[in-house]
Amino acid sequence: MFTDTHSHIHFAKEFPDVEDLIVRAEEAGVTNQIIVGCTVKDSLQALEFVKARPGKWFWSTLGVHPHNADQLTDAVLADFERLVGEEEKVVALGEMGLDYFRDFQPHDLQQETFRRQLELAKKLNVPVVVHIRDAWDDAMRILGAVGNSKVILHCFTGTIEYARECWRRGYHTSFSGVVTYPKNDYLREAAAEAPAELLLIETDCPYLTPQPYRGQRNEPAFVVETAKCLADQRGLTTEEIANITTENALKLFGIS
Ligand SMILES: [Zn+2]
């Protein structure tokens, strides 16, 4: 059984056929999914999506992505705090972080929004789903300063040096379809070296489709390709990768 720790299948526009895609995922053994929110509204939609499917092993997160950093207000933080307390399906905060590549929001505002969500997660003792693009030094400094212990570097694409620093701090590195791309030997090196207990897999669907489906819309069933790539790197079977990463996810998100 596979756990896709970063899925956006609640995006109604991208996934009009979502029920078919859930069936395909289950047929591929991808039974567990963390549905990740990116804006205030989107986070609430992720929660509604999960609550509408109580029989599934689906959970959700609440977060303000750096692209939307200006959305985070005191009222939003208060709502997030209340929902973490009230809703058992909410298992983490994020996605949150810094994105200096797209650079949609001023850096100081991105940093403030990131820090405030990290502080709330630390207070509530829930994991954080972190997005970092072209902002590793600032992101690692802020993470270290706030001192969260339950951290997921979603779609890890940092250097091996940053990877080692993440593992030294006990952060989880989550590998996406990007690890399967032919030119990304540096990521396969990290996938081979990662401590087993800090390893996770994800799709980030509809984005970042793995080989051999690259060019198509991504979907949870394709996380199996990322697992196969990790299995090759580590000399394990795909099933062993499925078990290791699912165990890690259930433990980290406090799901039983
Ligand atoms: Zn995402």
XYZ file of C-alpha atoms and ligand atoms in Angstrom, residues 6-8 11 36-38 65 95 129 131 154-155 202-208, ligand 1:
21
model
C 1.229 15.429 -1.422
C -1.786 15.403 -3.708
C -4.092 18.133 -5.025
C -8.597 20.787 -7.723
C -2.707 19.586 0.456
C -4.153 23.111 0.522
C -2.388 26.157 -0.985
C 1.618 28.896 -0.120
C 1.975 23.985 2.096
C 4.607 20.693 4.586
C 7.840 24.262 -0.311
C 7.905 18.477 -0.103
C 9.168 17.674 -3.624
C 4.451 12.061 -3.349
C 2.983 13.077 -6.694
C 2.179 16.793 -6.208
C -0.465 15.985 -8.841
C -1.555 17.495 -11.215
C 2.076 18.689 -11.495
C 5.489 16.957 -11.815
Zn 1.826 21.052 -4.060
